[in-house]
Amino acid sequence: MKKKMLTILSFLLIFPLAVSAHTTVKTSNPSEGEEITQELTELFIEFAGEIEDQSTMTLTKETEEQSFDTVTVQGSKLIGTFNRSLTNGSYVLSWKIAAKDGHILTGEIPFTVNLPATEEENTTNKETDTLIDEEAEVPSDTESNQNDKEETTSVNEEQTSPELETNAKEETNNSSVATISITILILLLIGGAWILFRKRGK
C-alpha cells in the first residue's frame, strides 16, 4: 500500500514537470492557428526562460520559405522581421532554440494571413510603385532616340534657314533685272516709233 502511495505521489510530482518541459512557448505573435487580418511585418515567440543567441526560426508559405530580413534574440524572445507585409496565405513558423541548460527544443506555429481586399491591393501597389519609380529613373532607348532625332531636326532647320534666305534674295534680284530690261525695251520701241513717225512727216 505504501509503495502504491509513493508511486502515485511521484507521478503527481513528475507529471507537471513533464508538461512544463513540453510547454516551452509562453506567448507568440501570431499565436497557433490565428488568422491575421492586418498587415504583419514582425513575428515573435516568447519562451518560459531565456534562450541562447544561436536560436533561430524560419517561415514557410505553402512549403515555400520566406526569408526574414532580421532574426534576433532578446532575452527570452525570438524576433523575426520583414521589410514588407506578409501576403494572404497559409504559413508555418518553425523555431529551434537552445535553452540555457543546453537542451535543443523545436516547434511549429501554423497561422494564416487573410487581409481584406483593400489592404492586399495596397501592399501590391506599394511594390508596383517601387518598381515603376526605379524604371522611371532610367530613360528608355526609345526616348533617347526620339530626343536625338528632335535635336538633329532642329539643327537641320537652322542650317536650312540661311539657304532659304539666300534663294529669296536671288529671286528678288532676278525679278528686278527682268523688270528693268522690259522697261528699257519698251522705251527703245517707243523711241524707234517716234523717229519713224518724224521721218514720214517730213
mmCIF file of C-alpha atoms in Angstrom:
data_model
loop_
_atom_site.group_PDB
_atom_site.id
_atom_site.type_symbol
_atom_site.label_atom_id
_atom_site.label_comp_id
_atom_site.label_asym_id
_atom_site.label_seq_id
_atom_site.Cartn_x
_atom_site.Cartn_y
_atom_site.Cartn_z
ATOM 1 C CA MET A 1 0.000 0.000 0.000
ATOM 2 C CA LYS A 2 2.811 2.383 0.905
ATOM 3 C CA LYS A 3 4.565 1.612 -2.377
ATOM 4 C CA LYS A 4 1.406 2.443 -4.325
ATOM 5 C CA MET A 5 1.050 5.751 -2.487
ATOM 6 C CA LEU A 6 4.702 6.621 -3.164
ATOM 7 C CA THR A 7 4.271 5.774 -6.856
ATOM 8 C CA ILE A 8 1.174 7.942 -7.125
ATOM 9 C CA LEU A 9 2.892 10.858 -5.354
ATOM 10 C CA SER A 10 5.951 10.518 -7.583
ATOM 11 C CA PHE A 11 3.746 10.526 -10.653
ATOM 12 C CA LEU A 12 1.918 13.621 -9.477
ATOM 13 C CA LEU A 13 5.233 15.412 -8.925
ATOM 14 C CA ILE A 14 6.784 14.341 -12.246
ATOM 15 C CA PHE A 15 3.717 14.985 -14.432
ATOM 16 C CA PRO A 16 3.701 18.823 -14.065
ATOM 17 C CA LEU A 17 7.453 18.870 -14.793
ATOM 18 C CA ALA A 18 6.910 16.875 -17.990
ATOM 19 C CA VAL A 19 4.075 19.173 -19.057
ATOM 20 C CA SER A 20 6.241 22.205 -18.276
ATOM 21 C CA ALA A 21 9.099 20.802 -20.382
ATOM 22 C CA HIS A 22 6.817 20.486 -23.426
ATOM 23 C CA THR A 23 5.104 23.864 -22.850
ATOM 24 C CA THR A 24 8.131 26.000 -23.699
ATOM 25 C CA VAL A 25 6.301 28.771 -25.569
ATOM 26 C CA LYS A 26 4.904 31.411 -23.221
ATOM 27 C CA THR A 27 3.320 33.626 -25.899
ATOM 28 C CA SER A 28 3.723 34.380 -29.596
ATOM 29 C CA ASN A 29 2.575 36.644 -32.370
ATOM 30 C CA PRO A 30 0.933 35.185 -34.352
ATOM 31 C CA SER A 31 -0.433 32.544 -31.986
ATOM 32 C CA GLU A 32 -1.063 28.967 -33.094
ATOM 33 C CA GLY A 33 -3.978 28.755 -35.569
ATOM 34 C CA GLU A 34 -4.537 32.530 -35.582
ATOM 35 C CA GLU A 35 -5.990 34.284 -38.647
ATOM 36 C CA ILE A 36 -4.233 37.599 -39.318
ATOM 37 C CA THR A 37 -6.389 40.339 -40.874
ATOM 38 C CA GLN A 38 -3.934 43.266 -40.541
ATOM 39 C CA GLU A 39 -0.531 43.964 -42.060
ATOM 40 C CA LEU A 40 2.142 41.871 -40.352
ATOM 41 C CA THR A 41 5.863 42.655 -40.570
ATOM 42 C CA GLU A 42 7.155 41.380 -37.199
ATOM 43 C CA LEU A 43 6.806 37.907 -35.689
ATOM 44 C CA PHE A 44 7.988 36.898 -32.218
ATOM 45 C CA ILE A 45 7.966 33.957 -29.851
ATOM 46 C CA GLU A 46 8.444 34.424 -26.098
ATOM 47 C CA PHE A 47 9.611 31.394 -24.123
ATOM 48 C CA ALA A 48 9.287 30.495 -20.454
ATOM 49 C CA GLY A 49 13.013 31.019 -19.889
ATOM 50 C CA GLU A 50 15.989 32.727 -21.505
ATOM 51 C CA ILE A 51 17.374 31.241 -24.711
ATOM 52 C CA GLU A 52 20.799 31.217 -26.353
ATOM 53 C CA ASP A 53 21.777 33.558 -29.198
ATOM 54 C CA GLN A 54 22.095 30.712 -31.700
ATOM 55 C CA SER A 55 18.329 30.132 -31.508
ATOM 56 C CA THR A 56 16.569 30.715 -34.820
ATOM 57 C CA MET A 57 13.291 30.419 -36.690
ATOM 58 C CA THR A 58 12.055 30.071 -40.271
ATOM 59 C CA LEU A 59 8.792 30.889 -42.035
ATOM 60 C CA THR A 60 7.254 28.916 -44.886
ATOM 61 C CA LYS A 61 4.250 29.752 -47.024
ATOM 62 C CA GLU A 62 2.720 26.651 -48.567
ATOM 63 C CA THR A 63 6.135 24.862 -48.490
ATOM 64 C CA GLU A 64 7.974 27.924 -49.907
ATOM 65 C CA GLU A 65 10.411 29.510 -47.460
ATOM 66 C CA GLN A 66 10.016 33.235 -46.758
ATOM 67 C CA SER A 67 13.364 34.784 -45.821
ATOM 68 C CA PHE A 68 13.400 37.038 -42.751
ATOM 69 C CA ASP A 69 15.241 40.334 -43.052
ATOM 70 C CA THR A 70 16.404 40.029 -39.423
ATOM 71 C CA VAL A 71 16.193 37.366 -36.706
ATOM 72 C CA THR A 72 17.308 38.414 -33.223
ATOM 73 C CA VAL A 73 17.284 37.030 -29.686
ATOM 74 C CA GLN A 74 16.305 39.361 -26.852
ATOM 75 C CA GLY A 75 16.360 37.544 -23.506
ATOM 76 C CA SER A 76 13.549 35.005 -23.743
ATOM 77 C CA LYS A 77 12.203 36.409 -27.029
ATOM 78 C CA LEU A 78 12.941 35.282 -30.570
ATOM 79 C CA ILE A 79 12.020 38.047 -33.066
ATOM 80 C CA GLY A 80 11.885 37.965 -36.860
ATOM 81 C CA THR A 81 11.127 40.974 -39.087
ATOM 82 C CA PHE A 82 10.243 41.659 -42.742
ATOM 83 C CA ASN A 83 10.551 44.935 -44.661
ATOM 84 C CA ARG A 84 7.241 44.113 -46.360
ATOM 85 C CA SER A 85 3.861 42.900 -45.141
ATOM 86 C CA LEU A 86 3.014 39.219 -45.485
ATOM 87 C CA THR A 87 0.525 38.434 -48.264
ATOM 88 C CA ASN A 88 -2.531 36.238 -47.946
ATOM 89 C CA GLY A 89 -1.948 32.517 -47.494
ATOM 90 C CA SER A 90 -1.172 29.710 -45.059
ATOM 91 C CA TYR A 91 2.084 29.914 -43.072
ATOM 92 C CA VAL A 92 4.077 27.774 -40.650
ATOM 93 C CA LEU A 93 6.506 29.438 -38.232
ATOM 94 C CA SER A 94 9.163 26.876 -37.255
ATOM 95 C CA TRP A 95 11.508 27.552 -34.345
ATOM 96 C CA LYS A 96 14.618 25.920 -32.967
ATOM 97 C CA ILE A 97 16.054 27.150 -29.690
ATOM 98 C CA ALA A 98 18.910 26.307 -27.362
ATOM 99 C CA ALA A 99 17.890 26.617 -23.720
ATOM 100 C CA LYS A 100 20.321 27.898 -21.096
ATOM 101 C CA ASP A 101 20.716 24.345 -19.796
ATOM 102 C CA GLY A 102 21.923 23.265 -23.270
ATOM 103 C CA HIS A 103 18.786 21.401 -24.398
ATOM 104 C CA ILE A 104 17.741 21.873 -28.044
ATOM 105 C CA LEU A 105 13.988 22.354 -28.467
ATOM 106 C CA THR A 106 11.926 22.731 -31.655
ATOM 107 C CA GLY A 107 8.338 23.510 -32.529
ATOM 108 C CA GLU A 108 5.928 24.917 -35.105
ATOM 109 C CA ILE A 109 3.204 27.575 -35.081
ATOM 110 C CA PRO A 110 0.781 27.427 -38.016
ATOM 111 C CA PHE A 111 -1.299 30.515 -38.903
ATOM 112 C CA THR A 112 -2.982 32.190 -41.861
ATOM 113 C CA VAL A 113 -2.994 35.702 -43.314
ATOM 114 C CA ASN A 114 -6.306 36.893 -44.712
ATOM 115 C CA LEU A 115 -6.055 40.619 -45.401
ATOM 116 C CA PRO A 116 -9.115 42.491 -46.703
ATOM 117 C CA ALA A 117 -9.018 43.237 -50.427
ATOM 118 C CA THR A 118 -8.093 46.915 -49.945
ATOM 119 C CA GLU A 119 -5.074 46.187 -47.717
ATOM 120 C CA GLU A 120 -3.912 43.396 -50.038
ATOM 121 C CA GLU A 121 -4.142 45.770 -53.028
ATOM 122 C CA ASN A 122 -2.269 48.495 -51.118
ATOM 123 C CA THR A 123 0.569 46.068 -50.373
ATOM 124 C CA THR A 124 0.743 45.039 -54.041
ATOM 125 C CA ASN A 125 0.534 48.664 -55.212
ATOM 126 C CA LYS A 126 3.434 49.664 -52.941
ATOM 127 C CA GLU A 127 5.646 47.003 -54.533
ATOM 128 C CA THR A 128 4.465 48.045 -58.033
ATOM 129 C CA ASP A 129 5.079 51.760 -57.334
ATOM 130 C CA THR A 130 8.600 50.956 -56.196
ATOM 131 C CA LEU A 131 9.327 49.146 -59.464
ATOM 132 C CA ILE A 132 7.778 51.972 -61.527
ATOM 133 C CA ASP A 133 9.886 54.591 -59.720
ATOM 134 C CA GLU A 134 13.052 52.590 -60.389
ATOM 135 C CA GLU A 135 12.181 52.235 -64.093
ATOM 136 C CA ALA A 136 11.299 55.953 -64.385
ATOM 137 C CA GLU A 137 14.779 56.929 -63.194
ATOM 138 C CA VAL A 138 16.364 55.234 -66.232
ATOM 139 C CA PRO A 139 15.343 56.779 -69.614
ATOM 140 C CA SER A 140 14.366 54.214 -72.228
ATOM 141 C CA ASP A 141 16.263 53.745 -75.511
ATOM 142 C CA THR A 142 13.177 54.899 -77.452
ATOM 143 C CA GLU A 143 13.015 58.205 -75.573
ATOM 144 C CA SER A 144 16.752 58.769 -76.090
ATOM 145 C CA ASN A 145 16.471 58.086 -79.826
ATOM 146 C CA GLN A 146 13.465 60.395 -80.110
ATOM 147 C CA ASN A 147 15.314 63.209 -78.344
ATOM 148 C CA ASP A 148 18.308 62.702 -80.668
ATOM 149 C CA LYS A 149 16.028 62.914 -83.730
ATOM 150 C CA GLU A 150 14.414 66.130 -82.450
ATOM 151 C CA GLU A 151 17.834 67.705 -81.872
ATOM 152 C CA THR A 152 19.009 66.661 -85.372
ATOM 153 C CA THR A 153 15.843 68.081 -86.974
ATOM 154 C CA SER A 154 16.326 71.358 -85.117
ATOM 155 C CA VAL A 155 19.934 71.629 -86.344
ATOM 156 C CA ASN A 156 18.897 70.876 -89.937
ATOM 157 C CA GLU A 157 16.227 73.566 -89.798
ATOM 158 C CA GLU A 158 18.766 76.083 -88.524
ATOM 159 C CA GLN A 159 21.177 75.138 -91.321
ATOM 160 C CA THR A 160 18.428 75.352 -93.973
ATOM 161 C CA SER A 161 17.184 78.823 -92.971
ATOM 162 C CA PRO A 162 20.227 80.761 -94.357
ATOM 163 C CA GLU A 163 19.942 78.879 -97.668
ATOM 164 C CA LEU A 164 16.278 79.848 -97.982
ATOM 165 C CA GLU A 165 17.126 83.485 -97.289
ATOM 166 C CA THR A 166 19.867 83.423 -99.983
ATOM 167 C CA ASN A 167 17.492 81.896 -102.543
ATOM 168 C CA ALA A 168 14.853 84.503 -101.744
ATOM 169 C CA LYS A 169 17.371 87.314 -102.268
ATOM 170 C CA GLU A 170 18.496 85.822 -105.622
ATOM 171 C CA GLU A 171 14.887 85.550 -106.812
ATOM 172 C CA THR A 172 14.260 89.189 -105.826
ATOM 173 C CA ASN A 173 17.368 90.344 -107.722
ATOM 174 C CA ASN A 174 16.410 88.361 -110.835
ATOM 175 C CA SER A 175 12.931 89.873 -110.773
ATOM 176 C CA SER A 176 14.367 93.397 -110.555
ATOM 177 C CA VAL A 177 16.718 92.793 -113.535
ATOM 178 C CA ALA A 178 13.836 91.450 -115.619
ATOM 179 C CA THR A 179 11.679 94.493 -114.834
ATOM 180 C CA ILE A 180 14.457 96.900 -115.788
ATOM 181 C CA SER A 181 15.136 95.012 -119.030
ATOM 182 C CA ILE A 182 11.487 95.129 -120.040
ATOM 183 C CA THR A 183 11.277 98.838 -119.212
ATOM 184 C CA ILE A 184 14.348 99.599 -121.372
ATOM 185 C CA LEU A 185 12.931 97.518 -124.238
ATOM 186 C CA ILE A 186 9.636 99.422 -124.119
ATOM 187 C CA LEU A 187 11.449 102.749 -124.131
ATOM 188 C CA LEU A 188 13.517 101.680 -127.161
ATOM 189 C CA LEU A 189 10.376 100.663 -129.046
ATOM 190 C CA ILE A 190 8.680 103.951 -128.259
ATOM 191 C CA GLY A 191 11.810 105.873 -129.332
ATOM 192 C CA GLY A 192 12.075 103.949 -132.607
ATOM 193 C CA ALA A 193 8.407 104.508 -133.406
ATOM 194 C CA TRP A 194 8.716 108.240 -132.749
ATOM 195 C CA ILE A 195 11.762 108.501 -135.074
ATOM 196 C CA LEU A 196 9.882 106.676 -137.867
ATOM 197 C CA PHE A 197 6.856 108.942 -137.396
ATOM 198 C CA ARG A 198 9.002 112.080 -137.786
ATOM 199 C CA LYS A 199 10.678 110.801 -140.947
ATOM 200 C CA ARG A 200 7.291 110.112 -142.571
ATOM 201 C CA GLY A 201 6.114 113.562 -141.626
ATOM 202 C CA LYS A 202 8.960 115.215 -143.487
#
